[in-house]
mmCIF file of C-alpha atoms in Angstrom:
data_model
loop_
_atom_site.group_PDB
_atom_site.id
_atom_site.type_symbol
_atom_site.label_atom_id
_atom_site.label_comp_id
_atom_site.label_asym_id
_atom_site.label_seq_id
_atom_site.Cartn_x
_atom_site.Cartn_y
_atom_site.Cartn_z
ATOM 1 C CA MET A 89 160.729 -170.988 153.695
ATOM 2 C CA ILE A 90 163.429 -168.186 152.612
ATOM 3 C CA LEU A 91 161.515 -165.174 154.844
ATOM 4 C CA THR A 92 161.498 -167.760 157.918
ATOM 5 C CA ALA A 93 165.359 -168.844 157.415
ATOM 6 C CA THR A 94 166.051 -164.623 156.819
ATOM 7 C CA GLY A 95 164.000 -163.676 159.948
ATOM 8 C CA ARG A 96 165.870 -166.552 162.043
ATOM 9 C CA GLY A 97 169.095 -164.881 161.400
ATOM 10 C CA PHE A 98 168.560 -161.512 161.434
ATOM 11 C CA PRO A 99 168.286 -162.134 165.040
ATOM 12 C CA GLY A 100 171.410 -164.567 165.324
ATOM 13 C CA LEU A 101 168.965 -167.757 166.116
ATOM 14 C CA GLY A 102 169.679 -169.020 162.219
ATOM 15 C CA ALA A 103 172.974 -169.891 160.898
ATOM 16 C CA GLN A 104 176.144 -168.391 161.961
ATOM 17 C CA PRO A 105 178.766 -166.895 160.633
ATOM 18 C CA PRO A 106 181.093 -167.111 158.455
ATOM 19 C CA LEU A 107 178.069 -168.980 156.509
ATOM 20 C CA PRO A 108 176.513 -166.501 154.419
ATOM 21 C CA LYS A 109 173.127 -166.226 155.101
ATOM 22 C CA TRP A 110 170.624 -162.918 154.022
ATOM 23 C CA GLY A 111 169.753 -162.358 157.577
ATOM 24 C CA THR A 112 172.949 -162.174 159.456
ATOM 25 C CA MET A 113 174.370 -160.203 156.449
ATOM 26 C CA ILE A 114 171.158 -157.924 157.049
ATOM 27 C CA ALA A 115 171.641 -157.841 160.770
ATOM 28 C CA THR A 116 175.678 -157.510 159.957
ATOM 29 C CA GLY A 117 174.997 -154.256 157.767
ATOM 30 C CA ARG A 118 172.914 -152.540 159.762
ATOM 31 C CA ARG A 119 175.796 -151.334 161.810
ATOM 32 C CA TYR A 120 177.562 -149.821 158.647
ATOM 33 C CA VAL A 121 174.193 -148.816 157.153
ATOM 34 C CA ILE A 122 175.253 -145.071 156.991
ATOM 35 C CA ASP A 123 178.775 -145.487 155.332
ATOM 36 C CA SER A 124 177.875 -148.674 153.772
ATOM 37 C CA TRP A 125 174.179 -148.599 152.775
ATOM 38 C CA TRP A 126 174.944 -151.392 149.925
ATOM 39 C CA LEU A 127 175.318 -154.144 152.407
ATOM 40 C CA VAL A 128 171.545 -154.109 153.665
ATOM 41 C CA THR A 129 170.169 -152.440 150.087
ATOM 42 C CA PHE A 130 171.136 -155.368 147.726
ATOM 43 C CA SER A 131 170.597 -158.194 150.656
ATOM 44 C CA GLY A 132 167.287 -157.013 151.419
ATOM 45 C CA LEU A 133 166.863 -156.583 147.605
ATOM 46 C CA GLY A 134 167.860 -160.375 147.142
ATOM 47 C CA VAL A 135 165.480 -161.411 149.917
ATOM 48 C CA LEU A 136 163.030 -159.665 148.170
ATOM 49 C CA CYS A 137 163.590 -160.466 144.833
ATOM 50 C CA ILE A 138 163.690 -164.548 145.420
ATOM 51 C CA SER A 139 160.411 -164.087 147.966
ATOM 52 C CA LEU A 140 158.812 -162.241 144.571
ATOM 53 C CA ALA A 141 160.016 -164.909 142.019
ATOM 54 C CA PHE A 142 158.709 -167.774 144.210
ATOM 55 C CA ASN A 143 155.065 -166.341 144.939
ATOM 56 C CA PHE A 144 154.786 -165.530 140.886
ATOM 57 C CA LEU A 145 156.219 -168.961 139.801
ATOM 58 C CA GLY A 146 153.631 -170.506 142.342
ATOM 59 C CA ASP A 147 150.805 -168.609 140.976
ATOM 60 C CA GLY A 148 151.233 -168.629 137.814
ATOM 61 C CA PRO A 149 150.441 -172.500 137.744
ATOM 62 C CA ARG A 150 147.410 -172.173 139.816
ATOM 63 C CA GLU A 151 145.795 -169.592 137.341
ATOM 64 C CA ALA A 152 146.730 -171.752 134.469
ATOM 65 C CA ILE A 153 145.170 -174.895 136.174
ATOM 66 C CA ASN A 154 142.071 -173.061 137.980
ATOM 67 C CA ALA A 155 141.301 -170.566 135.039
ATOM 68 C CA ASP A 156 138.049 -169.723 136.045
ATOM 69 C CA GLY A 157 139.689 -167.463 138.922
ATOM 70 C CA ALA A 158 138.216 -169.147 142.252
ATOM 71 C CA THR A 159 141.075 -169.496 144.307
ATOM 72 C CA GLU A 160 139.673 -170.990 147.493
ATOM 73 C CA PRO A 161 137.319 -173.840 147.681
ATOM 74 C CA TYR A 162 134.765 -171.814 148.599
ATOM 75 C CA ALA A 163 135.152 -168.931 146.346
ATOM 76 C CA GLN A 164 132.333 -170.760 143.747
ATOM 77 C CA GLU A 165 129.822 -170.644 146.575
ATOM 78 C CA LEU A 166 130.409 -166.844 146.929
ATOM 79 C CA ILE A 167 130.459 -166.426 143.365
ATOM 80 C CA ALA A 168 127.392 -167.816 143.075
ATOM 81 C CA ALA A 169 125.642 -166.084 146.205
ATOM 82 C CA SER A 170 127.109 -162.616 145.018
ATOM 83 C CA LEU A 171 125.036 -163.301 141.701
ATOM 84 C CA GLU A 172 122.204 -164.453 143.111
ATOM 85 C CA TYR A 173 122.022 -161.169 145.191
ATOM 86 C CA GLU A 174 122.749 -158.996 141.946
ATOM 87 C CA ARG A 175 120.058 -160.387 140.239
ATOM 88 C CA ALA A 176 117.608 -159.862 143.419
ATOM 89 C CA VAL A 177 118.422 -156.308 143.626
#
């Protein structure tokens, strides 16, 4: 969701200024990247940190609930098939 909003705001398809959105901040700061590099850098780092935080926040409970390591419904079948293959070889 954050990356979608940022991606839409960058070319000007999202919220319009003066609303503070990361995509519009990065697009505006692109003109000044040589003189004021921090305008783009800190906005980009904000997007990166928040996206990683939400990914880790979602992965933690998923891994806690599914402690055997299977992340997809068919992963158990793949694990069983690979174990059978290893036994046969």
